[in-house]
């Protein structure tokens, strides 16, 4: 009973917030509604995780487990960070005379509700429908600024639409295999995984799904939409995209690949993951636009997560790979969401998006927290991404030493490129044209600092060996 | 399964090839509406001959979403922007040749997976999917790219009917709704591009290429 109540509250809160935000014309009210809803989702998912509930809901279509509660917590944390930056973003869009703004808070809240539902789902068709719906909602939000935004939205729609169509074919193939083998509920991941079916049709399905979902996750080779969409979207939307929306397809891959027999699909994922880390590193060096820089960093981190998801299955359900995956997903979501809202707002205040011209000392709280998040994203201690990247290396060594060396080289390239940009950011002291302070700057700064505290708390929890019902494996 | 189902299924491929070659966008949209009506006919024929009555509901939802709603949305977009397609990247003969390759590949893959009438129907669905892919890459017009998507959707929908018997109704509704919403959002973004840049040519969208590097 308590489980149903908590899960319902976590989903209903953002749905109510999206409905209420349609009535609101004030930035402050919209921000407050979203923040309250995100806090409700955060509290519910934290209780669900703390109690370690396990079971099925709504005739088995949805399931709850510590891993699922943990992923709901990730969605809730990004939701909170994005909500705190919403008033500043609305003010900025109104100054730019953006179109269609009235539906923006509605779409943002609704996307988070759908993402929480996606995390809970055990039906891969429902997962597909929710992934597609969240894509469409974010396409609308990416296009809010018009001009470059509309161009980026078109690219995003076309590439991800094609990718999603491919993955649907894969899901249909899985379903047909399930029907042929007489499985009672072939649309559920758990039913199909329990059957342990080995047939070439499932490998073909795996190839379709991998090809489709890696486009949605912004991995190599179809990553082109990601830097454009992330850089042109309003900052809370960039946080949503990078924090959870591109992570969601990898989460689906991790779950659905329980059904697919170990095959060429997994090796394909490993190759795409390594190539994505390198592309991300190269992109960071190539661009000077701070939002594009973080977008390329997302490609790199999605590469690491995909590598871990593939290795988890290749090594027969390796627990260390799963622990590293979970730590990386949470830390990346929080750090990247905060980096996007902080860098976006700083760029707005200082009227430049060039990384070597942004002066972090003008707005100290915002600037220095941004440096903190960049250090975290580079994978430096004491932040949790250092732990997860180290664990990833250990996992690669237990699979294949050549892979470990390749991963080591890729990750060093990524570290060096972000480190170079970090030095530029640190040394930039450009006389800016008297930046105008926004009334919502404090709120964005608070969100960014809060994210930094969360990251340090995660590290502390890891050091103390907090188990989280096996999500982190009971201490490292 | 009744072999007569192959008549509307084959006609679907013919409409797809005609759409690929049609430069008048309003006529291309009408052809798409006919293709969707043929899809609904295929659903109804399979539903009646195999006593799978849920397919009759699928036929109704295909008529509402794909024969009425999607053409209406595209019609409004075209009437407010350009009624003629911009010069394609690959011309009529090239597109037809590539589409023919798609059809051959579709039927080859289907024959490896299934046999009999089901294999032919699956061949039609994969062909539609591949013709859609050709149309999206060979055409510069944003409207034609959206029509390519519509082919995707029709191909996927037909595959669902053949390979996924007994699929929960809610899932089918979700997939059909997504199809309409995708075209709606796509049309909104295309209209926004038209109002700001006065073009519906994909190759003239160059604002994002002005990236600062170094």
XYZ file of C-alpha atoms in Angstrom:
690
model
C 0.000 0.000 0.000
C 2.785 2.416 0.976
C 4.666 1.513 -2.213
C 1.677 2.283 -4.445
C 1.137 5.568 -2.608
C 4.762 6.675 -2.940
C 5.023 5.672 -6.609
C 1.722 7.397 -7.456
C 2.818 10.559 -5.652
C 6.150 10.591 -7.509
C 4.315 10.461 -10.865
C 1.281 12.594 -10.008
C 3.281 15.490 -8.498
C 4.956 16.503 -11.808
C 1.696 15.869 -13.705
C -0.163 18.258 -11.372
C 2.725 20.721 -11.681
C 2.487 20.627 -15.474
C -1.272 21.269 -15.349
C -0.909 24.113 -12.819
C 1.908 25.743 -14.776
C -0.511 26.205 -17.684
C -2.476 28.583 -15.454
C 0.557 30.510 -14.251
C 1.927 33.542 -16.076
C 4.583 34.381 -13.482
C 8.135 33.023 -13.661
C 8.350 32.816 -9.872
C 5.134 30.801 -9.544
C 6.101 28.414 -12.364
C 9.509 27.863 -10.756
C 7.962 27.320 -7.303
C 5.404 24.800 -8.632
C 8.100 22.808 -10.440
C 10.462 22.894 -7.462
C 7.736 21.635 -5.096
C 6.855 18.808 -7.490
C 10.512 17.841 -7.858
C 10.913 17.803 -4.067
C 7.861 15.531 -3.783
C 9.359 13.148 -6.358
C 12.740 13.305 -4.598
C 11.279 12.475 -1.163
C 9.139 9.615 -2.543
C 12.020 8.028 -4.469
C 14.380 8.449 -1.485
C 11.892 6.634 0.812
C 11.373 3.889 -1.799
C 15.144 3.423 -2.047
C 15.693 3.577 1.713
C 13.042 0.922 2.382
C 14.358 -1.229 -0.501
C 10.879 -2.099 -1.801
C 10.628 -4.823 -4.456
C 7.519 -5.958 -6.325
C 5.182 -5.460 -9.264
C 2.547 -2.791 -9.889
C -0.429 -2.443 -12.278
C -0.678 -6.128 -13.290
C 3.079 -6.444 -13.659
C 3.368 -3.687 -16.306
C 5.477 -1.666 -13.868
C 7.980 -2.919 -11.311
C 9.749 -1.495 -8.303
C 13.170 -2.499 -6.994
C 16.065 -0.653 -5.323
C 17.683 -0.184 -8.756
C 14.493 1.372 -10.128
C 14.017 3.603 -7.052
C 17.638 4.700 -7.493
C 16.978 5.688 -11.105
C 13.850 7.572 -10.037
C 16.073 9.427 -7.581
C 18.393 10.398 -10.464
C 15.395 11.777 -12.409
C 14.202 13.659 -9.300
C 17.611 15.248 -8.645
C 17.904 16.554 -12.214
C 14.268 17.716 -11.987
C 15.100 19.720 -8.846
C 18.167 21.348 -10.419
C 16.277 22.192 -13.630
C 13.277 23.557 -11.699
C 15.451 25.910 -9.659
C 16.827 27.345 -12.918
C 13.393 27.615 -14.554
C 12.527 31.216 -13.486
C 15.876 32.523 -14.777
C 15.365 30.672 -18.043
C 11.809 32.031 -18.470
C 13.035 35.574 -17.822
C 15.789 35.125 -20.396
C 13.379 33.770 -23.014
C 10.924 36.646 -22.436
C 13.763 39.137 -22.945
C 14.592 37.383 -26.222
C 10.920 37.564 -27.215
C 10.740 33.774 -27.658
C 7.578 32.173 -29.080
C 5.449 29.430 -27.530
C 6.927 30.098 -24.031
C 3.563 29.596 -22.298
C 3.769 25.809 -22.777
C 7.425 25.553 -21.763
C 6.990 24.845 -17.981
C 4.119 22.475 -18.861
C 6.332 20.496 -21.253
C 9.270 20.463 -18.822
C 7.213 19.048 -15.921
C 5.439 16.560 -18.171
C 8.756 15.253 -19.535
C 9.998 14.534 -16.008
C 6.733 12.716 -15.162
C 7.086 10.551 -18.291
C 10.734 9.815 -17.492
C 9.813 8.631 -13.979
C 7.157 6.385 -15.544
C 9.705 5.048 -18.062
C 12.090 4.086 -15.265
C 9.304 2.079 -13.582
C 8.103 0.286 -16.704
C 8.721 -3.405 -17.376
C 6.928 -3.297 -20.731
C 9.402 -2.482 -23.521
C 6.668 -1.132 -25.799
C 5.616 1.353 -23.087
C 9.293 2.284 -22.695
C 9.465 2.938 -26.449
C 6.305 5.071 -26.448
C 7.590 7.114 -23.481
C 11.032 7.585 -25.065
C 9.353 8.852 -28.243
C 7.001 11.173 -26.329
C 9.846 12.680 -24.290
C 11.772 13.215 -27.549
C 8.834 15.105 -29.065
C 8.360 17.274 -25.961
C 12.051 18.163 -25.906
C 12.073 18.903 -29.654
C 9.439 21.570 -28.930
C 11.550 22.965 -26.070
C 14.774 22.987 -28.127
C 12.943 25.019 -30.812
C 11.786 27.674 -28.298
C 14.493 30.174 -29.239
C 13.823 29.878 -32.968
C 16.588 30.418 -35.574
C 19.449 28.118 -34.594
C 17.158 26.452 -32.049
C 14.623 25.510 -34.743
C 17.424 24.141 -36.939
C 18.796 22.105 -34.039
C 15.295 20.853 -33.213
C 14.791 19.662 -36.805
C 18.087 17.759 -36.786
C 17.184 16.254 -33.401
C 13.706 15.220 -34.578
C 14.874 13.601 -37.811
C 17.857 11.675 -36.421
C 16.169 10.483 -33.230
C 12.934 9.718 -35.116
C 14.839 7.410 -37.473
C 16.672 5.848 -34.526
C 13.441 5.225 -32.631
C 11.837 3.655 -35.726
C 14.756 1.199 -35.919
C 14.451 0.297 -32.245
C 10.693 -0.333 -32.654
C 11.523 -3.009 -35.243
C 13.833 -4.611 -32.690
C 11.125 -4.646 -30.012
C 8.612 -6.155 -32.461
C 11.110 -8.941 -33.246
C 11.544 -9.685 -29.510
C 7.761 -9.836 -29.144
C 7.379 -12.223 -32.087
C 10.048 -14.538 -30.605
C 8.177 -14.474 -27.278
C 4.871 -15.374 -28.982
C 6.553 -18.213 -30.915
C 7.961 -19.658 -27.671
C 4.575 -19.510 -25.963
C 5.491 -16.923 -23.336
C 2.370 -15.646 -21.590
C 3.340 -11.965 -21.379
C 5.960 -11.524 -24.124
C 5.846 -7.717 -23.852
C 7.422 -7.776 -20.362
C 11.218 -7.656 -20.019
C 11.155 -9.852 -16.898
C 9.097 -12.618 -18.593
C 11.334 -12.686 -21.674
C 14.567 -12.576 -19.621
C 13.430 -15.497 -17.429
C 12.890 -17.668 -20.534
C 16.614 -17.445 -21.569
C 15.787 -17.892 -25.275
C 18.738 -18.200 -27.667
C 17.825 -17.583 -31.310
C 19.430 -15.552 -34.146
C 16.213 -13.494 -34.350
C 16.958 -12.061 -30.904
C 20.462 -11.111 -32.067
C 18.896 -9.307 -35.034
C 16.501 -7.589 -32.615
C 19.472 -6.592 -30.464
C 21.189 -5.043 -33.487
C 18.081 -2.988 -34.364
C 17.664 -1.845 -30.753
C 21.353 -1.012 -30.338
C 21.377 0.914 -33.641
C 18.256 2.876 -32.669
C 18.905 3.636 -29.019
C 22.532 4.670 -29.526
C 21.256 7.424 -31.855
C 18.906 8.589 -29.099
C 21.773 8.464 -26.574
C 23.921 10.640 -28.860
C 26.639 8.051 -29.382
C 29.026 7.795 -32.361
C 28.317 7.801 -35.342
C 24.910 9.595 -35.130
C 25.896 12.085 -32.426
C 25.598 15.216 -34.624
C 22.242 16.285 -33.207
C 23.454 16.300 -29.606
C 25.820 19.327 -29.450
C 23.355 21.404 -31.507
C 20.276 20.521 -29.453
C 22.030 20.872 -26.087
C 23.620 24.194 -26.915
C 20.501 25.823 -28.388
C 18.009 24.611 -25.773
C 17.091 26.762 -22.740
C 19.427 25.851 -19.826
C 16.997 23.719 -17.752
C 16.184 21.783 -20.948
C 19.912 21.219 -21.603
C 20.113 19.921 -18.007
C 17.167 17.593 -18.668
C 18.594 16.398 -21.990
C 22.080 15.719 -20.704
C 21.175 14.627 -17.188
C 18.480 12.058 -17.908
C 17.088 12.108 -21.440
C 20.182 10.730 -23.168
C 20.802 8.418 -20.212
C 17.280 6.935 -20.507
C 18.007 4.945 -23.725
C 21.147 3.485 -22.125
C 19.064 2.502 -19.088
C 16.605 0.808 -21.499
C 19.548 -0.930 -23.234
C 20.834 -2.197 -19.875
C 17.402 -3.629 -19.016
C 16.385 -4.956 -22.453
C 19.745 -6.617 -23.133
C 18.805 -9.091 -20.355
C 16.755 -10.698 -23.154
C 19.413 -10.632 -25.896
C 21.942 -13.506 -25.914
C 25.613 -12.490 -25.670
C 26.563 -11.775 -29.270
C 27.983 -9.342 -31.794
C 25.518 -6.668 -30.517
C 27.457 -6.345 -27.272
C 30.780 -6.013 -29.100
C 29.222 -3.408 -31.381
C 28.196 -1.443 -28.291
C 31.757 -1.647 -26.891
C 33.212 -0.273 -30.156
C 30.623 2.526 -30.388
C 31.254 3.402 -26.724
C 35.018 3.739 -27.156
C 34.589 5.756 -30.370
C 32.127 8.044 -28.546
C 34.622 8.740 -25.737
C 37.183 9.781 -28.356
C 34.658 11.883 -30.323
C 33.632 13.614 -27.093
C 37.267 14.395 -26.246
C 37.938 15.730 -29.756
C 34.775 17.851 -29.646
C 35.802 19.440 -26.336
C 39.071 20.539 -27.939
C 37.341 21.683 -31.149
C 34.676 23.996 -29.763
C 35.010 27.204 -27.769
C 31.293 27.478 -27.001
C 30.873 26.506 -23.338
C 27.486 24.784 -23.785
C 28.710 22.779 -26.776
C 31.755 21.857 -24.705
C 29.587 20.261 -22.013
C 27.472 18.613 -24.723
C 30.582 16.912 -26.148
C 31.467 15.889 -22.600
C 28.031 14.198 -22.433
C 28.907 12.121 -25.529
C 32.047 10.986 -23.701
C 30.146 10.047 -20.526
C 27.373 8.258 -22.426
C 30.193 6.275 -24.050
C 31.434 5.191 -20.604
C 27.900 4.229 -19.486
C 27.294 2.227 -22.680
C 30.630 0.451 -22.227
C 29.609 -0.526 -18.692
C 26.146 -1.680 -19.810
C 27.714 -3.876 -22.519
C 30.373 -5.275 -20.165
C 27.736 -6.024 -17.509
C 26.069 -8.430 -19.945
C 29.281 -9.669 -21.610
C 30.642 -10.709 -18.201
C 27.423 -12.525 -17.292
C 25.871 -9.927 -14.984
C 29.098 -8.541 -13.507
C 28.206 -6.723 -10.249
C 31.214 -4.391 -10.331
C 30.131 -3.161 -13.787
C 26.619 -2.497 -12.443
C 27.956 -0.630 -9.405
C 30.197 1.526 -11.621
C 27.239 2.128 -13.972
C 25.011 3.288 -11.104
C 27.613 5.589 -9.555
C 28.469 7.073 -12.955
C 24.837 7.629 -13.924
C 24.004 9.538 -10.730
C 27.184 11.600 -10.561
C 27.105 12.510 -14.244
C 23.419 13.481 -14.132
C 23.889 15.818 -11.158
C 27.205 17.354 -12.286
C 26.121 17.824 -15.903
C 22.700 19.272 -15.074
C 24.331 21.788 -12.728
C 27.120 22.567 -15.235
C 24.544 23.373 -17.919
C 22.425 25.688 -15.784
C 25.481 27.420 -14.289
C 27.336 27.859 -17.596
C 24.170 28.889 -19.430
C 23.256 31.522 -16.857
C 26.831 32.773 -16.602
C 26.979 33.089 -20.388
C 23.711 35.059 -20.314
C 24.990 37.398 -17.577
C 28.351 38.029 -19.230
C 26.929 38.095 -22.782
C 29.465 35.587 -24.115
C 29.530 31.823 -24.527
C 33.231 31.541 -25.314
C 34.988 29.452 -22.698
C 38.179 31.538 -22.795
C 36.247 34.789 -22.294
C 33.888 33.818 -19.477
C 35.188 35.385 -16.288
C 34.336 33.063 -13.403
C 35.380 35.645 -10.803
C 32.568 38.131 -11.581
C 29.797 35.947 -10.167
C 31.884 33.931 -7.736
C 29.360 31.416 -6.418
C 28.206 30.540 -9.909
C 31.698 30.644 -11.445
C 33.486 28.558 -8.838
C 30.730 25.976 -8.578
C 30.993 25.642 -12.371
C 34.724 24.979 -11.976
C 33.848 22.351 -9.332
C 31.435 20.608 -11.689
C 33.969 20.690 -14.523
C 36.564 19.084 -12.213
C 33.973 16.438 -11.333
C 33.170 15.802 -15.004
C 36.868 15.475 -15.841
C 36.870 12.508 -13.451
C 39.145 13.989 -10.812
C 39.031 13.108 -7.102
C 37.299 13.674 -4.698
C 34.246 13.417 -6.945
C 32.374 10.126 -7.579
C 33.111 10.045 -11.335
C 36.751 9.366 -10.395
C 35.600 6.234 -8.533
C 33.314 5.041 -11.341
C 35.936 5.605 -14.061
C 38.500 3.697 -11.994
C 36.014 0.860 -11.472
C 35.311 0.852 -15.216
C 39.019 0.310 -15.822
C 38.982 -2.657 -13.399
C 35.970 -4.132 -15.197
C 37.651 -3.774 -18.605
C 40.764 -5.587 -17.296
C 38.623 -8.529 -16.204
C 37.225 -8.781 -19.750
C 40.193 -8.168 -22.035
C 43.539 -6.417 -21.494
C 43.444 -4.858 -25.000
C 40.085 -3.299 -24.144
C 41.521 -2.027 -20.860
C 44.420 -0.334 -22.675
C 42.066 1.150 -25.301
C 39.728 2.426 -22.578
C 42.701 3.854 -20.655
C 43.902 5.780 -23.730
C 40.390 7.069 -24.527
C 39.732 8.237 -20.976
C 43.135 9.976 -20.741
C 42.353 11.854 -23.979
C 38.999 12.948 -22.536
C 40.624 13.992 -19.269
C 43.349 15.978 -21.050
C 40.897 17.843 -23.301
C 38.555 18.855 -20.463
C 41.590 19.689 -18.304
C 42.836 22.059 -21.026
C 39.473 23.828 -21.175
C 39.401 23.961 -17.362
C 42.735 25.801 -17.355
C 41.367 28.256 -19.938
C 38.278 28.798 -17.804
C 40.398 29.371 -14.712
C 42.731 31.863 -16.374
C 40.118 33.893 -18.290
C 39.949 37.401 -16.846
C 38.270 39.407 -19.562
C 36.861 42.836 -18.810
C 33.179 42.151 -19.420
C 30.689 44.808 -20.389
C 29.258 45.352 -16.878
C 27.150 42.238 -16.579
C 23.583 42.874 -15.478
C 22.617 40.838 -12.443
C 19.453 38.801 -12.836
C 17.019 38.593 -9.958
C 17.151 34.817 -10.281
C 20.953 34.473 -10.239
C 20.948 33.518 -6.553
C 18.553 30.663 -7.205
C 20.713 29.279 -10.028
C 23.820 29.649 -7.840
C 22.051 27.825 -5.010
C 21.091 24.964 -7.372
C 24.666 24.684 -8.636
C 26.127 24.681 -5.100
C 23.496 22.173 -3.963
C 24.577 19.854 -6.784
C 28.194 20.175 -5.616
C 27.143 19.220 -2.070
C 25.210 16.197 -3.427
C 28.312 15.028 -5.319
C 30.459 15.314 -2.186
C 27.812 13.464 -0.154
C 27.860 10.646 -2.717
C 31.647 10.396 -2.332
C 31.252 10.355 1.449
C 28.607 7.622 1.202
C 30.945 5.578 -1.000
C 33.800 6.013 1.489
C 31.567 4.971 4.385
C 30.383 1.920 2.447
C 26.685 2.803 2.340
C 25.022 -0.148 0.607
C 21.700 1.224 -0.768
C 20.285 -2.320 -0.953
C 22.963 -3.547 -3.328
C 22.732 -0.617 -5.763
C 26.282 0.264 -4.767
C 27.106 -3.321 -3.786
C 27.374 -2.860 -0.024
C 30.570 -0.847 0.041
C 33.507 -1.034 -2.317
C -4.718 -15.709 -44.463
C -6.579 -14.545 -47.595
C -4.236 -13.975 -50.574
C -6.388 -10.976 -51.648
C -4.676 -9.011 -48.883
C -1.677 -8.757 -51.231
C -3.640 -6.430 -53.569
C -3.875 -3.449 -51.167
C -0.399 -4.307 -49.807
C 1.176 -4.088 -53.274
C -0.774 -0.912 -53.962
C 0.884 0.563 -50.848
C 4.316 0.135 -52.467
C 3.029 1.732 -55.700
C 1.740 4.767 -53.757
C 5.098 5.023 -51.953
C 6.948 5.116 -55.292
C 4.497 7.708 -56.657
C 4.965 9.906 -53.561
C 8.749 9.740 -53.996
C 8.418 11.097 -57.543
C 5.662 13.678 -56.918
C 6.952 17.283 -56.766
C 3.488 18.754 -56.066
C 3.309 18.413 -52.297
C -0.486 18.547 -51.929
C -0.827 15.668 -54.363
C 1.902 13.743 -52.487
C -0.095 14.210 -49.257
C -3.288 12.924 -50.935
C -1.328 9.869 -52.128
C -0.156 9.306 -48.556
C -3.769 9.426 -47.343
C -4.622 6.752 -49.953
C -1.659 4.655 -48.775
C -2.923 4.851 -45.178
C -6.413 3.861 -46.297
C -4.853 0.836 -48.010
C -3.041 0.019 -44.744
C -6.381 0.126 -42.900
C -7.834 -2.183 -45.582
C -4.963 -4.660 -45.035
C -5.654 -4.605 -41.263
C -9.369 -5.158 -41.813
C -8.797 -8.016 -44.298
C -6.341 -9.826 -41.975
C -8.657 -9.192 -39.016
C -11.683 -10.681 -40.789
C -9.916 -13.649 -42.416
C -7.952 -14.631 -39.282
C -10.740 -13.773 -36.782
C -8.392 -11.315 -35.060
C -11.008 -8.699 -34.326
C -8.649 -6.301 -32.560
C -7.188 -5.601 -36.026
C -10.511 -3.967 -36.958
C -9.873 -1.479 -34.148
C -6.358 -0.953 -35.562
C -7.936 -0.261 -38.969
C -10.205 2.390 -37.400
C -7.306 4.037 -35.560
C -5.238 4.031 -38.802
C -8.102 5.789 -40.625
C -8.492 8.427 -37.910
C -4.787 9.120 -37.377
C -3.156 8.456 -40.737
C -5.872 9.034 -43.311
C -7.406 12.094 -41.651
C -5.229 13.739 -38.976
C -1.711 13.471 -40.447
C -2.753 14.596 -43.990
C -4.696 17.492 -42.408
C -1.631 18.668 -40.476
C 0.630 18.388 -43.533
C -1.991 20.029 -45.746
C -2.108 23.084 -43.460
C 1.694 23.279 -43.383
C 2.018 23.114 -47.163
C -0.763 25.658 -47.815
C 0.944 28.134 -45.480
C 4.417 27.605 -46.932
C 5.424 26.074 -50.285
C 3.209 23.906 -52.471
C 6.082 22.702 -54.667
C 8.986 20.580 -53.490
C 12.444 22.192 -53.648
C 14.871 20.564 -56.095
C 15.815 17.147 -54.661
C 19.382 16.015 -53.955
C 18.813 12.868 -56.042
C 16.384 13.119 -58.982
C 13.400 10.958 -59.935
C 15.292 8.106 -61.666
C 17.891 7.887 -58.886
C 15.200 7.830 -56.184
C 13.258 5.126 -58.055
C 16.379 2.984 -58.461
C 17.248 3.317 -54.768
C 13.626 2.608 -53.808
C 13.645 -0.489 -56.053
C 16.780 -1.652 -54.239
C 14.923 -1.075 -50.957
C 11.973 -3.171 -52.169
C 14.319 -6.003 -53.256
C 16.147 -5.878 -49.903
C 12.824 -5.826 -48.017
C 11.486 -8.936 -49.748
C 14.850 -10.739 -49.411
C 15.019 -10.133 -45.611
C 11.335 -11.099 -45.200
C 11.821 -14.355 -47.127
C 14.614 -15.326 -44.702
C 12.409 -14.708 -41.665
C 8.947 -15.983 -42.673
C 7.206 -17.929 -45.442
C 3.988 -17.697 -47.480
C 1.693 -14.664 -47.503
C 3.106 -13.446 -44.178
C 6.579 -13.211 -45.771
C 5.194 -11.140 -48.656
C 3.384 -8.803 -46.245
C 6.537 -8.430 -44.154
C 8.400 -7.706 -47.399
C 5.950 -4.878 -48.108
C 6.400 -3.440 -44.608
C 10.227 -3.513 -44.732
C 10.126 -2.042 -48.271
C 7.981 0.862 -47.044
C 10.456 1.429 -44.221
C 13.407 1.492 -46.644
C 11.592 3.697 -49.217
C 10.950 6.125 -46.333
C 14.660 6.102 -45.505
C 15.556 6.786 -49.175
C 13.052 9.649 -49.309
C 14.455 11.235 -46.158
C 18.028 11.190 -47.426
C 17.405 11.929 -51.122
C 15.021 14.885 -50.635
C 15.833 18.389 -49.435
C 12.261 19.445 -48.682
C 11.327 19.310 -45.011
C 7.768 18.266 -45.999
C 9.128 15.370 -48.064
C 11.290 14.336 -45.096
C 8.159 14.273 -42.921
C 6.430 12.159 -45.580
C 9.437 9.812 -45.399
C 8.659 9.465 -41.689
C 5.052 8.656 -42.544
C 6.305 5.732 -44.680
C 8.353 4.567 -41.703
C 5.265 4.647 -39.548
C 3.140 2.733 -42.058
C 5.893 0.131 -42.468
C 6.279 -0.297 -38.687
C 2.496 -0.481 -38.208
C 2.197 -3.260 -40.793
C 5.112 -5.151 -39.196
C 3.351 -4.914 -35.834
C 0.202 -6.476 -37.322
C 2.175 -9.381 -38.853
C 4.764 -10.118 -36.190
C 3.001 -8.962 -33.028
C -0.394 -10.672 -32.846
C -2.265 -10.035 -29.600
C -0.325 -6.879 -28.760
C -2.071 -4.997 -25.905
C -4.456 -2.351 -27.286
C -2.891 0.402 -25.126
C 0.483 -0.152 -26.792
C -1.016 0.152 -30.286
C -2.799 3.371 -29.279
C 0.475 4.709 -27.846
C 2.392 3.970 -31.053
C -0.342 5.476 -33.267
C -0.566 8.622 -31.088
C 3.198 9.040 -31.216
C 3.029 8.944 -35.024
C 0.538 11.827 -35.148
C 2.373 13.832 -32.493
C 5.664 13.417 -34.355
C 4.165 14.868 -37.531
C 2.481 17.656 -35.531
C 5.730 18.666 -33.778
C 7.660 18.290 -37.052
C 5.160 20.538 -38.855
C 5.412 23.150 -36.064
C 9.215 23.221 -36.260
C 9.137 23.327 -40.094
C 6.681 26.259 -39.962
C 8.921 28.043 -37.465
C 11.884 27.569 -39.823
C 9.771 28.911 -42.708
C 8.635 32.037 -40.809
C 12.179 32.910 -39.757
C 14.307 31.747 -42.672
C 11.791 31.639 -45.575
C 13.034 28.215 -46.672
C 11.985 24.589 -46.385
C 15.206 23.359 -47.960
C 17.238 21.253 -45.524
C 20.555 22.141 -47.202
C 19.975 25.876 -46.654
C 19.797 25.457 -42.882
C 23.320 26.677 -42.205
C 23.033 28.832 -39.062
C 24.510 26.086 -36.878
C 27.575 25.786 -39.098
C 28.841 29.125 -37.797
C 30.437 27.394 -34.799
C 33.313 29.197 -33.034
C 36.301 26.880 -32.818
C 39.857 27.060 -31.595
